[in-house]
PDB file of C-alpha atoms in Angstrom:
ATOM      1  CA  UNK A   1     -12.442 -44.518 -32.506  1.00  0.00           C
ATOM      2  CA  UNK A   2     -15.420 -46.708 -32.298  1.00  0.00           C
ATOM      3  CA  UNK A   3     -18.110 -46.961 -34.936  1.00  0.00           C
ATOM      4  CA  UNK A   4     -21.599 -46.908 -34.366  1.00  0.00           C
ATOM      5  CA  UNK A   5     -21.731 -50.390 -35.239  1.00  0.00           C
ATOM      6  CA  UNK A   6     -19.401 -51.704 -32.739  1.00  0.00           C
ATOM      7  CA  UNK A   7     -21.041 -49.929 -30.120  1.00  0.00           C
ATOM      8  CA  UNK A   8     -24.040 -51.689 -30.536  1.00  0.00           C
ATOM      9  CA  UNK A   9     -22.543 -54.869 -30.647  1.00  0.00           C
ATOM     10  CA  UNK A  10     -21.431 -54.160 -27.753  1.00  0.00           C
ATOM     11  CA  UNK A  11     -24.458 -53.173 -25.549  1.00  0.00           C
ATOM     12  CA  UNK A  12     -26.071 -56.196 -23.534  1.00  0.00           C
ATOM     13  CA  UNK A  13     -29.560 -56.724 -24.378  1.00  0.00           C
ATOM     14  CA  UNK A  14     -31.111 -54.902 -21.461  1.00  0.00           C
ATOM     15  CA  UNK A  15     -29.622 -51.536 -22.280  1.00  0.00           C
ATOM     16  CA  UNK A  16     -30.327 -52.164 -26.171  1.00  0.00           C
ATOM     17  CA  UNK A  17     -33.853 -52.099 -25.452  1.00  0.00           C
ATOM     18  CA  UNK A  18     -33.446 -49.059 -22.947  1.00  0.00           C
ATOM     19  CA  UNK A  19     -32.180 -47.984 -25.955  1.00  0.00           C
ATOM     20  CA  UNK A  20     -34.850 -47.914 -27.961  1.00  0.00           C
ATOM     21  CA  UNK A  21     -37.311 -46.995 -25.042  1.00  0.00           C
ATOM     22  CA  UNK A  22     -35.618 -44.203 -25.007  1.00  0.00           C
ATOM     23  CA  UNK A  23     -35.657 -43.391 -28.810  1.00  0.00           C
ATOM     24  CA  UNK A  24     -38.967 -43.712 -28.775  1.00  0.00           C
ATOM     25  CA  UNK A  25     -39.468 -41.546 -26.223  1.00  0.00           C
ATOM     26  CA  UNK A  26     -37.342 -38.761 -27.403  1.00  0.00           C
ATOM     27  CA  UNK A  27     -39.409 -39.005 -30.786  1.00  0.00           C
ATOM     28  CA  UNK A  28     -42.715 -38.559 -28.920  1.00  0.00           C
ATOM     29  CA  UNK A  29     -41.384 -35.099 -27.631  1.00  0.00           C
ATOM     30  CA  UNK A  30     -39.406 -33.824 -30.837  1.00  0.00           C
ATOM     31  CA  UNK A  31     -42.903 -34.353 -32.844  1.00  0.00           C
ATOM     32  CA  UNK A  32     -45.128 -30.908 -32.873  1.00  0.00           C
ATOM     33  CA  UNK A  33     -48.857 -30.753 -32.522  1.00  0.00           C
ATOM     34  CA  UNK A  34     -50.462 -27.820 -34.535  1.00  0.00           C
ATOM     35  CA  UNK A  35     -53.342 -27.158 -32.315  1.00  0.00           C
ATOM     36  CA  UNK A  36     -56.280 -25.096 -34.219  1.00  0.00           C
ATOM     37  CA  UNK A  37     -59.660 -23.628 -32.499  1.00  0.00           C
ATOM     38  CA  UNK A  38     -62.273 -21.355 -33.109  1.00  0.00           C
ATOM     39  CA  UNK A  39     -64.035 -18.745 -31.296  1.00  0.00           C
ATOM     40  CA  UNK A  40     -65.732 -20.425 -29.186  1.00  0.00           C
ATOM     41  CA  UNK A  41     -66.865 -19.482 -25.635  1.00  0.00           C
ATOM     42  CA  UNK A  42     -66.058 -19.390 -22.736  1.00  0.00           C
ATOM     43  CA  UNK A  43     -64.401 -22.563 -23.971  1.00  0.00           C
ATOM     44  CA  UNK A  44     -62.112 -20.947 -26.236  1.00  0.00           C
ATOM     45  CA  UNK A  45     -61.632 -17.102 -27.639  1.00  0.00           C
ATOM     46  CA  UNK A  46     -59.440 -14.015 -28.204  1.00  0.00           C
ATOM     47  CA  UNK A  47     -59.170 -11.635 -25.273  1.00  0.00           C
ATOM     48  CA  UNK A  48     -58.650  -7.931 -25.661  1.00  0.00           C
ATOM     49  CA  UNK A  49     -54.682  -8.809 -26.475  1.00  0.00           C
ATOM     50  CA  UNK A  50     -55.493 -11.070 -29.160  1.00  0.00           C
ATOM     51  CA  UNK A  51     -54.228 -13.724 -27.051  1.00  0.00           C
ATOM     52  CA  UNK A  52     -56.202 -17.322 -26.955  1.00  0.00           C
ATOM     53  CA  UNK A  53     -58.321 -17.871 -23.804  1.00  0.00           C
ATOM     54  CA  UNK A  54     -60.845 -19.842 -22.492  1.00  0.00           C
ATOM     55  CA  UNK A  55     -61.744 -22.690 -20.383  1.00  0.00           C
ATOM     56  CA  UNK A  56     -60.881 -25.743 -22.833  1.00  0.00           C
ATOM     57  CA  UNK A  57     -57.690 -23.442 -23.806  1.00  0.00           C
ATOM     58  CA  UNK A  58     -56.159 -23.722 -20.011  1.00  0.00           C
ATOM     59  CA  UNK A  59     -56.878 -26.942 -19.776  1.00  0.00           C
ATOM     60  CA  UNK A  60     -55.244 -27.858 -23.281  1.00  0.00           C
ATOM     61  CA  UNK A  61     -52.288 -25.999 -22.428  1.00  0.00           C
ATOM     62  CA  UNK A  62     -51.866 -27.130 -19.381  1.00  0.00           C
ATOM     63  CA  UNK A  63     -52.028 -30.700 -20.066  1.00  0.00           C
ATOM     64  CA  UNK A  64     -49.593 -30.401 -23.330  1.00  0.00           C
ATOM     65  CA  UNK A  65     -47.153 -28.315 -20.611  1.00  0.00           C
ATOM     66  CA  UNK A  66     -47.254 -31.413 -17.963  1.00  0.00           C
ATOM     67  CA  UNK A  67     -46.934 -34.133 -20.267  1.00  0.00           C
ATOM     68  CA  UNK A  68     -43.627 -32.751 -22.185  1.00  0.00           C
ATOM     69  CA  UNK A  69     -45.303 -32.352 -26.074  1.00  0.00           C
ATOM     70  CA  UNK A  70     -44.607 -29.526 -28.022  1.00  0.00           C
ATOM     71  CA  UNK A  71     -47.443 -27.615 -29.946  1.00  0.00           C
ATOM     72  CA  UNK A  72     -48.932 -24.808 -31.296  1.00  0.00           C
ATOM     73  CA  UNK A  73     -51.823 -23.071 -31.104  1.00  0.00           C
ATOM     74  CA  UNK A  74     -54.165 -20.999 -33.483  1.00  0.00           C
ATOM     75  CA  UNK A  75     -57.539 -19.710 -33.593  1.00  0.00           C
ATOM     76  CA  UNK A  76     -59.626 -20.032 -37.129  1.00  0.00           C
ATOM     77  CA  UNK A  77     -62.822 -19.952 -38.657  1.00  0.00           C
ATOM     78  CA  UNK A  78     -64.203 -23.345 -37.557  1.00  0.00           C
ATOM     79  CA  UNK A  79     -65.215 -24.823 -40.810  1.00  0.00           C
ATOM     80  CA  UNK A  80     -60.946 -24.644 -41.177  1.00  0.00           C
ATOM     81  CA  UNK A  81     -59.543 -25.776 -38.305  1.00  0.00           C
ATOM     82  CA  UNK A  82     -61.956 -29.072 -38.486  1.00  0.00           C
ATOM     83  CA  UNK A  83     -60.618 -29.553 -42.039  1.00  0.00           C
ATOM     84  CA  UNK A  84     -56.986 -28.894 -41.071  1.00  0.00           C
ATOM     85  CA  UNK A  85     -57.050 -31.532 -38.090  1.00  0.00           C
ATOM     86  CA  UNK A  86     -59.113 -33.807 -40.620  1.00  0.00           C
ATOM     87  CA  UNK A  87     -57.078 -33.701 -43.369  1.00  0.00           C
ATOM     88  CA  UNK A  88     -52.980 -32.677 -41.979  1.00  0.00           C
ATOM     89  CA  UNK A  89     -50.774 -34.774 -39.717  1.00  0.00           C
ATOM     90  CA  UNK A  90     -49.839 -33.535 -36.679  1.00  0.00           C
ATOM     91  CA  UNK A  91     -52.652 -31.201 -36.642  1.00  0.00           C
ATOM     92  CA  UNK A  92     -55.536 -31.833 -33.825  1.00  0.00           C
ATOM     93  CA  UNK A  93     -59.001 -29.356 -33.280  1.00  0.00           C
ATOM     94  CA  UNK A  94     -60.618 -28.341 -30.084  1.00  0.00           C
ATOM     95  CA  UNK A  95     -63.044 -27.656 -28.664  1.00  0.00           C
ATOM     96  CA  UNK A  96     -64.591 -30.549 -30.538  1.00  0.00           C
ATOM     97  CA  UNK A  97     -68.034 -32.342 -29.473  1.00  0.00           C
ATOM     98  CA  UNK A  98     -67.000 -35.984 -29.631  1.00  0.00           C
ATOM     99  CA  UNK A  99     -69.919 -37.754 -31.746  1.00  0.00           C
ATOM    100  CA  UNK A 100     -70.806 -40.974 -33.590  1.00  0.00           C
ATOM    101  CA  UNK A 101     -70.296 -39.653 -36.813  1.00  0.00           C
ATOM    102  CA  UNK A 102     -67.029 -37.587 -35.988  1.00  0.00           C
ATOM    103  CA  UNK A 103     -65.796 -40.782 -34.114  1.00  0.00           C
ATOM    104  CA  UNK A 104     -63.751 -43.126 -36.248  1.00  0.00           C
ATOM    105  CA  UNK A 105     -62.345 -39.743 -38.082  1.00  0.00           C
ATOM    106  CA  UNK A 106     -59.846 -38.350 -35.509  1.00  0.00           C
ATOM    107  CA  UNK A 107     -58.086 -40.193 -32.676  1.00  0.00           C
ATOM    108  CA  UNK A 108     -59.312 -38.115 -29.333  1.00  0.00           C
ATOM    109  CA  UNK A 109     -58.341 -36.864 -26.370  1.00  0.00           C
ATOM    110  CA  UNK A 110     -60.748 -36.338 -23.727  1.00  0.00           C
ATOM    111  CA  UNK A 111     -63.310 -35.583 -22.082  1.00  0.00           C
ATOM    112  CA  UNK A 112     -61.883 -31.915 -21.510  1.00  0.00           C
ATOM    113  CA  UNK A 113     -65.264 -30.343 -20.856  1.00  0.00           C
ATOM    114  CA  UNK A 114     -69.493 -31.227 -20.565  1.00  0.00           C
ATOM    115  CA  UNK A 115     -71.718 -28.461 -23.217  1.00  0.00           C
ATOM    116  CA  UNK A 116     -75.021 -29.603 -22.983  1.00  0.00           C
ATOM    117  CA  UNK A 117     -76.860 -28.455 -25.750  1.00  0.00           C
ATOM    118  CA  UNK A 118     -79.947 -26.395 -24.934  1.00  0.00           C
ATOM    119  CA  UNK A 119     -82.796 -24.231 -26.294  1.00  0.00           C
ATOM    120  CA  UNK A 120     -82.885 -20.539 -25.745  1.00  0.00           C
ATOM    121  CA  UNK A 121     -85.969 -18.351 -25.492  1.00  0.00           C
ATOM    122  CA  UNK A 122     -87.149 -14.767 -24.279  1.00  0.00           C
ATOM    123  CA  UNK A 123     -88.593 -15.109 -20.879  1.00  0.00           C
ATOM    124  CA  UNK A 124     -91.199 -12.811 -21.839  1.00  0.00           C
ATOM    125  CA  UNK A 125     -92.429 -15.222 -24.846  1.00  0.00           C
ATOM    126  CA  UNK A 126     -93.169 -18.117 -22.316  1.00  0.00           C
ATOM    127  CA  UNK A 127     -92.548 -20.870 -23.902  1.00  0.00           C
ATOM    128  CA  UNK A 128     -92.829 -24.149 -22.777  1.00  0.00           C
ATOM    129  CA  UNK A 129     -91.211 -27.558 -24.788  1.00  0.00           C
ATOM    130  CA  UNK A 130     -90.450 -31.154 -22.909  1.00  0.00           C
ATOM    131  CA  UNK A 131     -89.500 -32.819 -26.490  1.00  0.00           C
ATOM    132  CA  UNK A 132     -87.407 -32.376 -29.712  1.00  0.00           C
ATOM    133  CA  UNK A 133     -91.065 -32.715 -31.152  1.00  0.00           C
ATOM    134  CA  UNK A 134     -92.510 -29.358 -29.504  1.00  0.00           C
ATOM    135  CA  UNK A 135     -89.695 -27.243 -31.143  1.00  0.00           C
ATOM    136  CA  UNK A 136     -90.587 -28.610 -35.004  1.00  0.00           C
ATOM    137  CA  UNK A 137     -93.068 -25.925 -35.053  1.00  0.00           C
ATOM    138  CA  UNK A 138     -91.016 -22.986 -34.495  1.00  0.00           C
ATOM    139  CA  UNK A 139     -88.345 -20.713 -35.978  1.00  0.00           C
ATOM    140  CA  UNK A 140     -84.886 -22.124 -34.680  1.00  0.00           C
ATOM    141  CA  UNK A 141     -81.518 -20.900 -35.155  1.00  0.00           C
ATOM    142  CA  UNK A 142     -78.530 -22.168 -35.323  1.00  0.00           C
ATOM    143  CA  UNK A 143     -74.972 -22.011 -36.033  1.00  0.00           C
ATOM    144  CA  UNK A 144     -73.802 -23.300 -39.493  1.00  0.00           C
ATOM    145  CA  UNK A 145     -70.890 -26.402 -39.479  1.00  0.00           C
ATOM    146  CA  UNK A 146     -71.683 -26.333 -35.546  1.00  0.00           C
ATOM    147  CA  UNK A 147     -72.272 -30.231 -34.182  1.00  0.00           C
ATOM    148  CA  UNK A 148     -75.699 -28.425 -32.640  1.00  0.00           C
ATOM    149  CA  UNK A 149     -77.103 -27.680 -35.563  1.00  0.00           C
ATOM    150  CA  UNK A 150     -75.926 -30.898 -37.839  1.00  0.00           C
ATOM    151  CA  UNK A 151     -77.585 -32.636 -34.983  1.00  0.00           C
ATOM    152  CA  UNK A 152     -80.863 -31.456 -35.313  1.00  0.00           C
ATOM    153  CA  UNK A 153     -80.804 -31.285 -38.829  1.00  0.00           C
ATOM    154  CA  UNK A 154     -80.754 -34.587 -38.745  1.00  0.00           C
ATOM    155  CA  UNK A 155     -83.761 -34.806 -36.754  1.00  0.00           C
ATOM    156  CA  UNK A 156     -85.619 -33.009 -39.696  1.00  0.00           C
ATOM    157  CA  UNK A 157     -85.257 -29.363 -38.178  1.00  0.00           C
ATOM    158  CA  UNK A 158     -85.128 -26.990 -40.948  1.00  0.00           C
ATOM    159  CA  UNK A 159     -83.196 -23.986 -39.213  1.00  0.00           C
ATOM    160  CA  UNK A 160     -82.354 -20.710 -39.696  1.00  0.00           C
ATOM    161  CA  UNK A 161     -78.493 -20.329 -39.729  1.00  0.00           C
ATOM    162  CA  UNK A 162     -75.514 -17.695 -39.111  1.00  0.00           C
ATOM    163  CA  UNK A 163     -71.982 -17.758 -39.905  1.00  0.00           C
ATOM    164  CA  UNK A 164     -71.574 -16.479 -36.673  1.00  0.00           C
ATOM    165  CA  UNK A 165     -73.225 -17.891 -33.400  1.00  0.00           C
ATOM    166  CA  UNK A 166     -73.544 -14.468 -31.920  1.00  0.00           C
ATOM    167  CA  UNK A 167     -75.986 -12.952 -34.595  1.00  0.00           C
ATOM    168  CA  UNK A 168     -78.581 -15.745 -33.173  1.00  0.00           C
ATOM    169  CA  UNK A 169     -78.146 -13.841 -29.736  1.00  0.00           C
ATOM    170  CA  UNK A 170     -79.449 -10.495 -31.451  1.00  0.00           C
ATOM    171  CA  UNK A 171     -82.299 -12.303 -33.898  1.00  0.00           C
ATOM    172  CA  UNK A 172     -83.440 -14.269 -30.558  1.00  0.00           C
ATOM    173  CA  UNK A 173     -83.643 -10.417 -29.059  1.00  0.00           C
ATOM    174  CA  UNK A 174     -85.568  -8.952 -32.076  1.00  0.00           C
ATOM    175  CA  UNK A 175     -87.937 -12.406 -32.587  1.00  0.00           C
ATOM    176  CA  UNK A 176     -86.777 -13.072 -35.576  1.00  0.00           C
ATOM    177  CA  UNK A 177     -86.129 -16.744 -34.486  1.00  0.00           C
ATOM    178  CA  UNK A 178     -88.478 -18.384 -31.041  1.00  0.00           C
ATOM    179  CA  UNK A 179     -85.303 -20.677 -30.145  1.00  0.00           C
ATOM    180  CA  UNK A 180     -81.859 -20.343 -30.396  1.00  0.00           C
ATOM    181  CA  UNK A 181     -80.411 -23.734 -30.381  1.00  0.00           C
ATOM    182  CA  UNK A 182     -76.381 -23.503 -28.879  1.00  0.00           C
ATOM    183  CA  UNK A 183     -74.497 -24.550 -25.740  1.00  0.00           C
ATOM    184  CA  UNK A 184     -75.486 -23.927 -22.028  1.00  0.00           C
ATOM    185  CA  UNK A 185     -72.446 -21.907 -21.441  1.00  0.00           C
ATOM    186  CA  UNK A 186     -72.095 -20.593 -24.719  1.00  0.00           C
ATOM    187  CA  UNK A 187     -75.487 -19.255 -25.415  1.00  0.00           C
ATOM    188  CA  UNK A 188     -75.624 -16.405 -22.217  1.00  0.00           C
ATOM    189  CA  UNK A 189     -71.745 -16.324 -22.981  1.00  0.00           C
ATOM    190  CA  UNK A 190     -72.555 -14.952 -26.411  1.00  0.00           C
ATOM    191  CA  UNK A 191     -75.703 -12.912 -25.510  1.00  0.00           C
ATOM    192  CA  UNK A 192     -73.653 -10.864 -22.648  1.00  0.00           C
ATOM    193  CA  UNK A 193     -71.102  -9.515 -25.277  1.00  0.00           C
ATOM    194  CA  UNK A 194     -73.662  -8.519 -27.596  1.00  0.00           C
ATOM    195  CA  UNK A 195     -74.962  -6.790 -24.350  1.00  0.00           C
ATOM    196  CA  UNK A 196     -78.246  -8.799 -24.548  1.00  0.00           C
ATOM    197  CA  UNK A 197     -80.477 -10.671 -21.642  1.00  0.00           C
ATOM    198  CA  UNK A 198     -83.961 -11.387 -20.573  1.00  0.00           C
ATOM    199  CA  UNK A 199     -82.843 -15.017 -22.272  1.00  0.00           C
ATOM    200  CA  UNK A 200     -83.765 -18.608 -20.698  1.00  0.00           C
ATOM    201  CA  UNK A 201     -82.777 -22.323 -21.507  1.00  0.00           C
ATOM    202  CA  UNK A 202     -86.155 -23.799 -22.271  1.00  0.00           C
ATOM    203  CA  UNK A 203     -85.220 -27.601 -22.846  1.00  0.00           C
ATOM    204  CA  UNK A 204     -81.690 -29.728 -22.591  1.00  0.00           C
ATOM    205  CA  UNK A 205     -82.221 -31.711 -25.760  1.00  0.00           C
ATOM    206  CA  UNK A 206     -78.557 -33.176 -25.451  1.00  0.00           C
ATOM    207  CA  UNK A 207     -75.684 -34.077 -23.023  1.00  0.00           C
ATOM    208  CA  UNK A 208     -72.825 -33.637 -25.184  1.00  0.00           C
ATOM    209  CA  UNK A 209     -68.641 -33.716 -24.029  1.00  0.00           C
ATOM    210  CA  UNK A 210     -66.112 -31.834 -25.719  1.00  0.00           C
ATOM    211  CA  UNK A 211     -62.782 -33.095 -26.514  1.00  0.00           C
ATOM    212  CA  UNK A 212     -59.220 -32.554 -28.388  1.00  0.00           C
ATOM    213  CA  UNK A 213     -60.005 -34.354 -32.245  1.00  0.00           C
ATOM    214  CA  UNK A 214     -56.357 -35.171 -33.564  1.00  0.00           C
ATOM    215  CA  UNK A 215     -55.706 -36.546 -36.969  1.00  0.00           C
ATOM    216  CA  UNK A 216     -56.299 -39.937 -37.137  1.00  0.00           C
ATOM    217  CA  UNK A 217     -52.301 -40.104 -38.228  1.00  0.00           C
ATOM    218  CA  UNK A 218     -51.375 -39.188 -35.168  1.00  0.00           C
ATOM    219  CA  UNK A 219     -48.936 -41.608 -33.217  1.00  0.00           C
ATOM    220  CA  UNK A 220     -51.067 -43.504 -30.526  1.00  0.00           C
ATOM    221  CA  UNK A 221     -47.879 -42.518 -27.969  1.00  0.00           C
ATOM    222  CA  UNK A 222     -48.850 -38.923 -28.233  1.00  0.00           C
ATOM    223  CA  UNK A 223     -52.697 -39.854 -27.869  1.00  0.00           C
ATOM    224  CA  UNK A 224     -52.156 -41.958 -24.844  1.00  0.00           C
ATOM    225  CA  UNK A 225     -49.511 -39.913 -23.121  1.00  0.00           C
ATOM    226  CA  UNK A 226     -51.964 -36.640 -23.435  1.00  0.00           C
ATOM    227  CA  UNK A 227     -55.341 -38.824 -22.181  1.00  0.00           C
ATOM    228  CA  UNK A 228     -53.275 -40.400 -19.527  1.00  0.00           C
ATOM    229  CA  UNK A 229     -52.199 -37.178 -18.120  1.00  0.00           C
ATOM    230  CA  UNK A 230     -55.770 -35.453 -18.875  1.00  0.00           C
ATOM    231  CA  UNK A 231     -57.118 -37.909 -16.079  1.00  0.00           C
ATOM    232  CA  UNK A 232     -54.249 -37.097 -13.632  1.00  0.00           C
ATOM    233  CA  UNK A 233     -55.296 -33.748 -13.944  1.00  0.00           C
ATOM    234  CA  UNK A 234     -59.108 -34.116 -13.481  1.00  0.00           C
ATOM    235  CA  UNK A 235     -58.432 -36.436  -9.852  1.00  0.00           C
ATOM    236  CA  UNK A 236     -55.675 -33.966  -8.949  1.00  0.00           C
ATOM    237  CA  UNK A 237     -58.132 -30.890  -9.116  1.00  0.00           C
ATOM    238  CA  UNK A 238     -56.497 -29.452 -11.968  1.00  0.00           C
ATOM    239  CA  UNK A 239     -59.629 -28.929 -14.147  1.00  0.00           C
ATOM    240  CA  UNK A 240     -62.277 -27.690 -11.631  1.00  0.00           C
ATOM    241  CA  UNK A 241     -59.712 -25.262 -10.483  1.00  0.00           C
ATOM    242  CA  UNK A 242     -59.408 -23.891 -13.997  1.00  0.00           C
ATOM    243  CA  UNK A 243     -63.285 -23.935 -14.865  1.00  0.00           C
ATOM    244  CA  UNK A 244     -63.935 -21.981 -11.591  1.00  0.00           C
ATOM    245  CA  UNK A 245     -62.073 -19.399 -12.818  1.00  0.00           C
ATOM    246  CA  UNK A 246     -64.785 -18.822 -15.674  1.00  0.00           C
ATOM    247  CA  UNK A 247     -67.940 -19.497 -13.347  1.00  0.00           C
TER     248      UNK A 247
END
């Protein structure tokens, strides 16, 4: 019999390193990514079967699918799936706005989708802003831990938040808030569940992208192969094909 030792000895230097190519290779698809998410849409939610859904979920499974690495997926309160992928290896959060601060915490995958970040009003209430300025004066809501509203409390808002982004739908519909800062998708998203219209975006105060934040632990073979493949998908078709299906 042969011992592992004398095999190697025995391999020319080409196949060694094919070798460890392929190592390498096979240790970039044995390692599993604990994907976490939060209610979140149309980007990502629960349908009636309890089963994940969503724009930025299609696209995240479909990418992990074509390029060969195993996960898992799980939705959770937001403020706990950020401190999951934050804080455990292996463990990544979408869908994530990609921002200066968040930056240099996570390695990231993306761009998966674009959520500009508007103000909502009642049609009915007319009101008119063309700067973050304009909306100082008024009631604003907002959606606590969300990027939207850490944003502009940074720009000295003082807002009114929820726990839960839909409850600004139904304050917005009783005027207990004038604006209702939140995404340009997710805003009429939310409002059409809680049965509620008559709502219009009065001001785009920020082009944001959303992305996949992994733990900055992760192994930079994972990151690339996933980003790599993300493009592929996005010249191929792949994407618009799966956000039509939500339009």
């Amino acid at each position: 019999m042969f011992s592992s030792n004398r095999i190697l000895r025995n391999l020319t230097v080409p196949s060694f390193f094919v070798l460890i190519a392929l190592s390498c290779v096979h240790s970039v698809h044995a390692q599993t990514i604990h994907l976490k998410t939060e209610t979140y849409p149309p980007f990502n939610m629960n349908n009636e079967d309890e089963k994940i859904i969503g724009i930025s979920t299609e696209i995240v499974e479909t990418l992990f699918e074509r390029s060969g690495v195993e996960y898992t997926m799980e939705l959770l309160p937001w403020q706990r799936a950020f401190n999951m992928a934050l804080e455990e290896q292996n463990t990544a959060v979408f869908s994530t706005t990609r921002t200066a601060e968040r930056e240099p915490k996570f390695k990231w995958v993306g761009p998966l989708v674009q959520n500009n970040w508007v103000f909502l009003a009642r049609e009915r209430n007319d009101i008119e802003i063309s700067s973050l300025d304009d909306a100082k004066g008024l009631k604003v809501g907002g959606y606590q831990g969300d990027a939207v509203a850490l944003f502009l409390a940074d720009q000295g808002f003082d807002l009114d938040l929820t726990p839960h982004d839909s409850l600004n739908a139904r304050k917005l519909a009783r005027d207990r808030i004038d604006l209702w800062a939140t995404g340009h998708l997710l805003g009429p998203y939310q409002a059409s569940l809680e049965g509620l219209s008559g709502f219009e975006p009065v001001f785009t105060f920020r082009e944001t992208i959303m992305a996949i934040a992994m733990n900055i632990n992760t192994p930079d073979e994972i990151v690339d192969r996933l980003n790599s493949e993300l493009q592929a998908m996005r010249a191929s078709g792949v994407i618009a094909e799966i956000e039509a299906r939500y339009q």
